[in-house]
Coordinates of N, CA and C and ligand atoms in Angstrom, one line a residue:
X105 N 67.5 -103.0 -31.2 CA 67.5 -101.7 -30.6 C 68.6 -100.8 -31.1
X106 N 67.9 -99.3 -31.5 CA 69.4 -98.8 -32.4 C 69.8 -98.3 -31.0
X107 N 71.5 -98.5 -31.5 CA 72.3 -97.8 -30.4 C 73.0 -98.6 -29.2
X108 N 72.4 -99.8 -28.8 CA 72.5 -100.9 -27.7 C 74.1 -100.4 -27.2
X109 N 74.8 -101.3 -28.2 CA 76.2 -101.1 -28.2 C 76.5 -100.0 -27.5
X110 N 76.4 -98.8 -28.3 CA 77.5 -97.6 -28.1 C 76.6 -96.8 -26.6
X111 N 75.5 -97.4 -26.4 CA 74.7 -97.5 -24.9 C 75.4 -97.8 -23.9
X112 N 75.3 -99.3 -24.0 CA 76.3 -100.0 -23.1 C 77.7 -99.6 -22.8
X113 N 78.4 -99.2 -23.6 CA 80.0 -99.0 -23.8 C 79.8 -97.5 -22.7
X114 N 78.7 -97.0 -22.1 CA 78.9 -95.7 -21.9 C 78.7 -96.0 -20.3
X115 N 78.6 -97.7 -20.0 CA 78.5 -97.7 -18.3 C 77.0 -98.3 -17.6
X116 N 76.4 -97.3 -16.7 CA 75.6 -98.1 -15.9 C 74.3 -97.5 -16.9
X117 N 74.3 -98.5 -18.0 CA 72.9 -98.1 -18.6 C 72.1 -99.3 -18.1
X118 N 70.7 -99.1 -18.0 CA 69.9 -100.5 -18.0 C 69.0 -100.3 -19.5
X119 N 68.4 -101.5 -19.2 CA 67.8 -102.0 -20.8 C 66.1 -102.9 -19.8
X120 N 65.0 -102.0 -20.5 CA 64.2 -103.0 -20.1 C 63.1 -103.1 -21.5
X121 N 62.5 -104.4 -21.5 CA 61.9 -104.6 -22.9 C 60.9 -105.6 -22.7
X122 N 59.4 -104.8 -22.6 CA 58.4 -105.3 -21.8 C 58.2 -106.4 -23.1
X123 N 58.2 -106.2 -24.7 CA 57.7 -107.1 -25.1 C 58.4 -108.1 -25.4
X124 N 59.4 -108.5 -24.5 CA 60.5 -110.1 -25.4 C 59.9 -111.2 -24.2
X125 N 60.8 -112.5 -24.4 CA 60.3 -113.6 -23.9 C 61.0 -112.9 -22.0
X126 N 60.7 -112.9 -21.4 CA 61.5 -112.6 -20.0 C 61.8 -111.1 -19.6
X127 N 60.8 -110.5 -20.6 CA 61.5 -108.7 -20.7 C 60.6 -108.7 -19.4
X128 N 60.8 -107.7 -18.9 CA 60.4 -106.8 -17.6 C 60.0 -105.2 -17.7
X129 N 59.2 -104.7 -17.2 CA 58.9 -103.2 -17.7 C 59.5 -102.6 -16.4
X130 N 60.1 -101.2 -17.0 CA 60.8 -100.6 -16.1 C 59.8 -100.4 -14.6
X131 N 60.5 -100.1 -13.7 CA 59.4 -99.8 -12.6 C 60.0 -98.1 -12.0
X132 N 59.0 -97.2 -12.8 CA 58.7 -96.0 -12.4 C 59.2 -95.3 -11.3
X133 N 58.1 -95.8 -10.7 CA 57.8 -95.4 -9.3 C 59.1 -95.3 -8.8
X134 N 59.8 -96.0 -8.2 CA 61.0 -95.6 -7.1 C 62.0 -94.8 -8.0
X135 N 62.1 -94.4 -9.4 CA 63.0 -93.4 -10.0 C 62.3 -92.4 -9.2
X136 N 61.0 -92.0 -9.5 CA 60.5 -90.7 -9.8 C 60.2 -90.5 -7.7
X137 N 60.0 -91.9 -7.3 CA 60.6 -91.7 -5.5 C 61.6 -91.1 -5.1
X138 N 62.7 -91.1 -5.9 CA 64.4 -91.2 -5.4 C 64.8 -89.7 -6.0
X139 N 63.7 -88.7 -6.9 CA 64.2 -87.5 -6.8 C 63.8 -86.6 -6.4
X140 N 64.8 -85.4 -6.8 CA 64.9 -84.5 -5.7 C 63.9 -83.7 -5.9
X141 N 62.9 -82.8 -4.6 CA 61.8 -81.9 -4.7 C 61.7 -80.9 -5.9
X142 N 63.5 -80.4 -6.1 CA 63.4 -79.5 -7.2 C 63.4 -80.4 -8.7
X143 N 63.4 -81.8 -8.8 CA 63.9 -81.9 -9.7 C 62.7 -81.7 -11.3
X144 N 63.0 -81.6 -12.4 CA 62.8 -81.8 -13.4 C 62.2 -83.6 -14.0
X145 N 61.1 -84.1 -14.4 CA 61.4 -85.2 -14.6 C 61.1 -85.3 -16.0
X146 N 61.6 -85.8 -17.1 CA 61.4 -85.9 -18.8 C 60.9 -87.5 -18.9
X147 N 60.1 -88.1 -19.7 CA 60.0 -89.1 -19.9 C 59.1 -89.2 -21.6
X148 N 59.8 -89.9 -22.4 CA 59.3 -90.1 -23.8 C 59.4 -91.6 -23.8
X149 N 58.4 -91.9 -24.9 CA 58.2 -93.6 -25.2 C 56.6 -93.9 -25.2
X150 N 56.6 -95.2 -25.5 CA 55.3 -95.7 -25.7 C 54.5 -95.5 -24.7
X151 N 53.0 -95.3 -25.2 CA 51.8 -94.3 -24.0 C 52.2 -96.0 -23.1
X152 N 52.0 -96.7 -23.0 CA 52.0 -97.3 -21.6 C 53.2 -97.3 -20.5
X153 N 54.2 -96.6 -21.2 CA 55.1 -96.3 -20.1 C 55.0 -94.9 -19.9
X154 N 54.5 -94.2 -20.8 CA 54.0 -92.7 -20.5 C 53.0 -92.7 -19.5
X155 N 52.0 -93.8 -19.4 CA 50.7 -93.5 -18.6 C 51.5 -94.1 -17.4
X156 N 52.6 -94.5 -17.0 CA 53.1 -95.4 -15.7 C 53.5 -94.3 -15.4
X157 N 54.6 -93.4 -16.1 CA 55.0 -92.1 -15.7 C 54.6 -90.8 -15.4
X158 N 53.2 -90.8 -15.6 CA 52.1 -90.0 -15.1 C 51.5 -90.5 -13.8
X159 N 51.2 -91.8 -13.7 CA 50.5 -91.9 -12.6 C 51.2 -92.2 -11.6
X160 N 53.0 -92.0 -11.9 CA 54.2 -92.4 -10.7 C 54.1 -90.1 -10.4
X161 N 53.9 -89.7 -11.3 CA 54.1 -88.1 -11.2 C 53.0 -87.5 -10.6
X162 N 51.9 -87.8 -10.3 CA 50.7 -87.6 -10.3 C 50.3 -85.9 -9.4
X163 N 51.5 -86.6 -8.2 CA 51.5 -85.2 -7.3 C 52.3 -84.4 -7.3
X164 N 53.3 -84.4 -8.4 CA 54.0 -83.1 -8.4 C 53.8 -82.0 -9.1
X165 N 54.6 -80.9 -8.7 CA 54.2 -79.9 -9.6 C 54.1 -79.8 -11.2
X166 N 52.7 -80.1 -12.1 CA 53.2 -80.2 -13.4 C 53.8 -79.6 -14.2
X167 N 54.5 -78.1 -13.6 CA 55.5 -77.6 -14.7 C 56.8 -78.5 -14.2
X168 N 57.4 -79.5 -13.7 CA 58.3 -80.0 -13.3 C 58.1 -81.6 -14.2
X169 N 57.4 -81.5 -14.7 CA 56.9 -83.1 -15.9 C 56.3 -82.7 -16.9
X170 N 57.4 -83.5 -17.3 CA 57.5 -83.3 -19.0 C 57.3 -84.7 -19.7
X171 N 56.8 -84.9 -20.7 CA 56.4 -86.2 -21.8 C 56.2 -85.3 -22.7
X172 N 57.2 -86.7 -23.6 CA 56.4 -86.6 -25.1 C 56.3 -87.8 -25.7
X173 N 54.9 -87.9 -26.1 CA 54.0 -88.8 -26.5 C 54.9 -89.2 -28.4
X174 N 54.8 -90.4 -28.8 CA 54.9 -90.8 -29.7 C 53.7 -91.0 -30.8
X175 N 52.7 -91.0 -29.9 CA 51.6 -91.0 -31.0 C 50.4 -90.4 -30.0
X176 N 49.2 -89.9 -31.0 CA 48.3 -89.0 -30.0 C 47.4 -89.8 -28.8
X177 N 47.0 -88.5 -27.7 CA 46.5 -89.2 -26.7 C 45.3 -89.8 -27.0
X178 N 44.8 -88.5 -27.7 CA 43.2 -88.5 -28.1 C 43.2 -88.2 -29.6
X179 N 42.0 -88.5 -30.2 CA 41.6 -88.5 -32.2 C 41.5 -86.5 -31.8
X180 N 41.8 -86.3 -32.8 CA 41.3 -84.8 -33.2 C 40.4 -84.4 -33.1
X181 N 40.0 -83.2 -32.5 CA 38.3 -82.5 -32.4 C 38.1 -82.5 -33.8
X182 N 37.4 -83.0 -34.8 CA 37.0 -82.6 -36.3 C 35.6 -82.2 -36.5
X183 N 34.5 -81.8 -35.4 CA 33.2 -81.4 -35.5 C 32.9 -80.2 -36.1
X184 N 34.3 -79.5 -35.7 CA 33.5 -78.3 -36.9 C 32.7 -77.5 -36.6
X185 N 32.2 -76.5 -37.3 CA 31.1 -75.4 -37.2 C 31.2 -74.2 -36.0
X186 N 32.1 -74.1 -35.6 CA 33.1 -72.9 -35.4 C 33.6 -72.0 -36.3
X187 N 33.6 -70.5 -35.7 CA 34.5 -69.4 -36.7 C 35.9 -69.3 -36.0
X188 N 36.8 -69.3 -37.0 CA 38.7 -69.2 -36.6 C 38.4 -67.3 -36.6
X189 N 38.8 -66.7 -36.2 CA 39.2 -65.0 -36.5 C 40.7 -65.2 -36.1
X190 N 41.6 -64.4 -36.6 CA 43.0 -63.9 -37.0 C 42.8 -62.7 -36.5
X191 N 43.1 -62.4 -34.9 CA 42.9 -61.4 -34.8 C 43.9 -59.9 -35.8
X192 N 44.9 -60.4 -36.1 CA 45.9 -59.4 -36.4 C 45.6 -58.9 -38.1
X193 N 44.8 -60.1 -39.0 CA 44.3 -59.4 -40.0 C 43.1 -59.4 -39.8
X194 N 42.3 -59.7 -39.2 CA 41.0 -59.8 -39.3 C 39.8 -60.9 -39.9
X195 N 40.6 -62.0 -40.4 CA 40.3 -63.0 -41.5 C 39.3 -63.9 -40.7
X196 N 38.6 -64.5 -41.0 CA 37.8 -65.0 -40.5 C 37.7 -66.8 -41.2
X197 N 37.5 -67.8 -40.7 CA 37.2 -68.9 -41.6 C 35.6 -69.7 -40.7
X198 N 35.2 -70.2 -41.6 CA 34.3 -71.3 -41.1 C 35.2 -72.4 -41.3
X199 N 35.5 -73.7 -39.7 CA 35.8 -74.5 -39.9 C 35.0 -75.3 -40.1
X200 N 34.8 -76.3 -41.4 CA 33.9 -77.2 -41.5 C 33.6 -78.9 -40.8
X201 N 33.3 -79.8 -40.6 CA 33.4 -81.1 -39.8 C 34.3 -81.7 -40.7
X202 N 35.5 -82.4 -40.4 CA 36.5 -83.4 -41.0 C 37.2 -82.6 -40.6
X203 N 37.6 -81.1 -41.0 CA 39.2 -80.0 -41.3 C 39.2 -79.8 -39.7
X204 N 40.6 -79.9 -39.5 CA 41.2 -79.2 -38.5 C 41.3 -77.9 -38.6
X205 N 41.9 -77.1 -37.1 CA 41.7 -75.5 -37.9 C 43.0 -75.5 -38.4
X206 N 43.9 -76.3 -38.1 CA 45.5 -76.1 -38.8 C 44.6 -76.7 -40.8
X207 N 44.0 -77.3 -41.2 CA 44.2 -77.5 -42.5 C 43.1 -76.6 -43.4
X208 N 42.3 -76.1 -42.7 CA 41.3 -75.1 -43.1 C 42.6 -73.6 -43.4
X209 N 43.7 -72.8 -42.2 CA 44.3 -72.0 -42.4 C 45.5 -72.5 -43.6
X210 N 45.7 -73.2 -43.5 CA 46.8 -73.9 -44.9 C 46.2 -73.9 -45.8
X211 N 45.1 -74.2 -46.1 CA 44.2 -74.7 -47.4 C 44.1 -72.7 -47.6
X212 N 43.8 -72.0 -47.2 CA 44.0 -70.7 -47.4 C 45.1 -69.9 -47.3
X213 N 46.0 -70.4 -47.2 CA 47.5 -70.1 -47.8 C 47.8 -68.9 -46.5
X214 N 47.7 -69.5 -45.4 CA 47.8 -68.8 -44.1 C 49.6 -69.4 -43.9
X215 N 50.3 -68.8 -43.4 CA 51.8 -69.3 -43.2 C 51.9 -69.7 -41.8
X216 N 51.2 -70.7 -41.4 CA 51.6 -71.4 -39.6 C 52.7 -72.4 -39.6
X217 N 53.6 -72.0 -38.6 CA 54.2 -73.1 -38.2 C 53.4 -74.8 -37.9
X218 N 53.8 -75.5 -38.2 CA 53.4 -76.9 -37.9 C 54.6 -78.3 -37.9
X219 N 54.0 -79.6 -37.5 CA 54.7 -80.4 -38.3 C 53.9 -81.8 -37.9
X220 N 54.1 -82.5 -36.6 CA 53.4 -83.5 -36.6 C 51.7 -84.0 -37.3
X221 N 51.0 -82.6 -36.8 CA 49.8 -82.6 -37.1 C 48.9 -84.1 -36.3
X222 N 49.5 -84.2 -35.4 CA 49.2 -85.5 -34.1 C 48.6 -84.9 -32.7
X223 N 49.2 -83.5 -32.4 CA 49.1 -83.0 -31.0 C 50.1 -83.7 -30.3
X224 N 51.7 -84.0 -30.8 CA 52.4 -84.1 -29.7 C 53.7 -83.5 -29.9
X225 N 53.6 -82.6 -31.1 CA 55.0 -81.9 -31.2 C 55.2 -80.6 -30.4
X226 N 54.2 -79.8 -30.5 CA 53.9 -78.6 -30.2 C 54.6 -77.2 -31.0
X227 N 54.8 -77.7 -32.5 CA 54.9 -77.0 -33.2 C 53.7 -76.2 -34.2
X228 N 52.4 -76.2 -33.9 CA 51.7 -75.4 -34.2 C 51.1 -74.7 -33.3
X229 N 51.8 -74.5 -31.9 CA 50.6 -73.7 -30.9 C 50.6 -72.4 -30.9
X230 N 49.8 -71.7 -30.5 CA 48.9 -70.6 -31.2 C 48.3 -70.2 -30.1
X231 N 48.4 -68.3 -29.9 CA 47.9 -68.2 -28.7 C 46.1 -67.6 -28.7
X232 N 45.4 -67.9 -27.8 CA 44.1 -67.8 -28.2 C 43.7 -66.4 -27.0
X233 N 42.9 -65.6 -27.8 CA 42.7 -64.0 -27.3 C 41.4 -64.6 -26.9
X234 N 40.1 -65.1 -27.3 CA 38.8 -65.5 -27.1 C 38.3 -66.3 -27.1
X235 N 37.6 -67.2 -26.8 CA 36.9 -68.2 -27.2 C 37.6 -69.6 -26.1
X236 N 37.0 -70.7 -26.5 CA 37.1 -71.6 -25.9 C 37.5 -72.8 -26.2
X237 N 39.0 -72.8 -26.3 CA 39.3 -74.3 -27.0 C 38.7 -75.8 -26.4
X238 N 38.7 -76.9 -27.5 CA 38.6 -78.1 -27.2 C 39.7 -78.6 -27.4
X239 N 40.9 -78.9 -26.2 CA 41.8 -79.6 -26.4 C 42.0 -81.1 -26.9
X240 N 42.9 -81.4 -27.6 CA 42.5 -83.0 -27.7 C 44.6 -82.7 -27.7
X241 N 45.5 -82.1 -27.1 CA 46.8 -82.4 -27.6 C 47.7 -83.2 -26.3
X242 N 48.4 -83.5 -26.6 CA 49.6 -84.1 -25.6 C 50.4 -83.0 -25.3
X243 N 50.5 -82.0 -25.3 CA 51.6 -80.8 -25.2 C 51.3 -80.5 -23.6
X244 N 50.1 -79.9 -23.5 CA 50.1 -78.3 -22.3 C 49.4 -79.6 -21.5
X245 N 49.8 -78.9 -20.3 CA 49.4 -79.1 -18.6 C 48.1 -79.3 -19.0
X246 N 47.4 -79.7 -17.9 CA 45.5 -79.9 -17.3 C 45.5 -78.3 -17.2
X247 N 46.6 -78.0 -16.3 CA 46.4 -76.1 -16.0 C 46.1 -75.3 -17.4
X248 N 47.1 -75.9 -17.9 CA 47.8 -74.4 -19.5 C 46.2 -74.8 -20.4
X249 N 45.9 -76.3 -20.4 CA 44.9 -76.5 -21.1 C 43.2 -75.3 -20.5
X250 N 42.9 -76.0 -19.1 CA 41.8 -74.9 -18.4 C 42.0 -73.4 -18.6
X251 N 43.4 -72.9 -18.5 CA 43.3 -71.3 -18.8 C 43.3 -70.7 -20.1
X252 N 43.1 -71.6 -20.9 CA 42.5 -71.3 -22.5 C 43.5 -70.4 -23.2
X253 N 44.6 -70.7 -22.6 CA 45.3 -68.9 -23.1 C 46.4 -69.4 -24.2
X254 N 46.3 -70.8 -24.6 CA 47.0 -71.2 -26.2 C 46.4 -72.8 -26.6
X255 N 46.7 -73.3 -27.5 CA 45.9 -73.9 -28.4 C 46.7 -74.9 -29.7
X256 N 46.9 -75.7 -29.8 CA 47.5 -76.9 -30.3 C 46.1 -76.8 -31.6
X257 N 46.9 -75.5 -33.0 CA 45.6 -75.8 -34.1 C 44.9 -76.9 -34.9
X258 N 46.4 -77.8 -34.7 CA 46.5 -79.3 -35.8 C 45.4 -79.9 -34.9
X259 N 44.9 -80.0 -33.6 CA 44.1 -80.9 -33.0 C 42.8 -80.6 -32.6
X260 N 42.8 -79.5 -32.0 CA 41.8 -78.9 -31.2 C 40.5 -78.5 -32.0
X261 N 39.5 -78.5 -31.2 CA 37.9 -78.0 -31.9 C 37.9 -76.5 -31.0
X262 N 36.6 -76.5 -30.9 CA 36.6 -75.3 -29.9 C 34.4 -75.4 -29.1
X263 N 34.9 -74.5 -28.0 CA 33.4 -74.7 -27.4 C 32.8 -74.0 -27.4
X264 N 32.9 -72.7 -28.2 CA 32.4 -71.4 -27.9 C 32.0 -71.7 -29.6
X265 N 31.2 -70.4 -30.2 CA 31.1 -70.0 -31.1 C 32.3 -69.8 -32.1
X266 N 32.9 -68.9 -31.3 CA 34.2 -68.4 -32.2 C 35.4 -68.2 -31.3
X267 N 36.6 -68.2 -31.7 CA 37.7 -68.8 -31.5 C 38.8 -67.7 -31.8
X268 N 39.1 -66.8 -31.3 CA 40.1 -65.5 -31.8 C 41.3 -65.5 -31.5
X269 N 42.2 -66.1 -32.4 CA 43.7 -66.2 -32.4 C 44.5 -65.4 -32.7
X270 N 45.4 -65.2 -32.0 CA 46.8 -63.9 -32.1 C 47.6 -64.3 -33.3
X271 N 47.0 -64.4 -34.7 CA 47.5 -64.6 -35.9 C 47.2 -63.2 -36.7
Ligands
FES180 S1 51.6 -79.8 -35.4 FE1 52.5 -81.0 -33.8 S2 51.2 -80.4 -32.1 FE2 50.2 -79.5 -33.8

């Protein structure tokens, strides 16, 4: 484990490590019991301590929980046969089945931010004027996801016909 040491040296750390001979997996629940109504709760690491830390969060407010996923929740929408419009030039693409809409706008020398290309960085999101995304990312709420109003490109399909982005 990088860091153990200069961990330890810093006081009341704990160490739990579900996969060794006698490891024990953290137990959630009474952290996420023991805070405070206002508080904030962050949790990153492997989806099965991610999915403990969701279902210890379940009832709070989800702008107050945060995760970030190490690898994606779900495979990419790659079905395709949707139009991308840009609303600000006007550009239009057919995305075809396999391309994401992030590699369809790159492959046309479109300049988006990106980087994981997983759905769990949230460096390609993109706000959506029309249409109806298919989420597949780890980033936005159940909420931010239903109010359609931005869009994780690297992952997402879409359910409408067409798809009109504030690009
Ligand atoms: S590039 Fe990371 S979420 Fe899309």
């Amino acid at each position: 484990m990088a860091f153990r040491e200069a961990l330890e040296a810093m006081g009341s750390t704990e160490f739990h490590f579900d996969d060794e001979h006698g490891g024990q997996v953290l137990d959630i629940a009474p952290i996420v019991a023991d805070a405070g109504k206002g508080a904030h709760l962050y949790c990153c690491g492997p989806t099965p301590m991610l999915k403990a830390f969701e279902a210890a969060t379940a009832s709070w407010p989800r702008a107050q929980v945060h995760v970030e996923y190490f690898t994606p929740k779900q495979e990419a929408e790659k079905k395709g046969g949707f139009i991308v419009e840009l609303a600000r030039s006007g550009q239009e693409f057919v995305i075809p089945e396999g391309m994401s809409i992030l590699q369809v706008l790159l492959d046309a020398g479109i300049d988006v931010d990106y980087s994981c290309e997983l759905g769990i960085c949230g460096a390609c999101e993109q706000r959506v004027l029309s249409g109806i995304p298919e989420h597949r990312d780890a980033i936005l709420t159940e909420e931010e996801q239903a109010s359609n109003t931005k869009v994780m490109i690297c992952c997402a399909g879409c359910k409408s016909e067409r798809l009109v982005l504030d690009l």
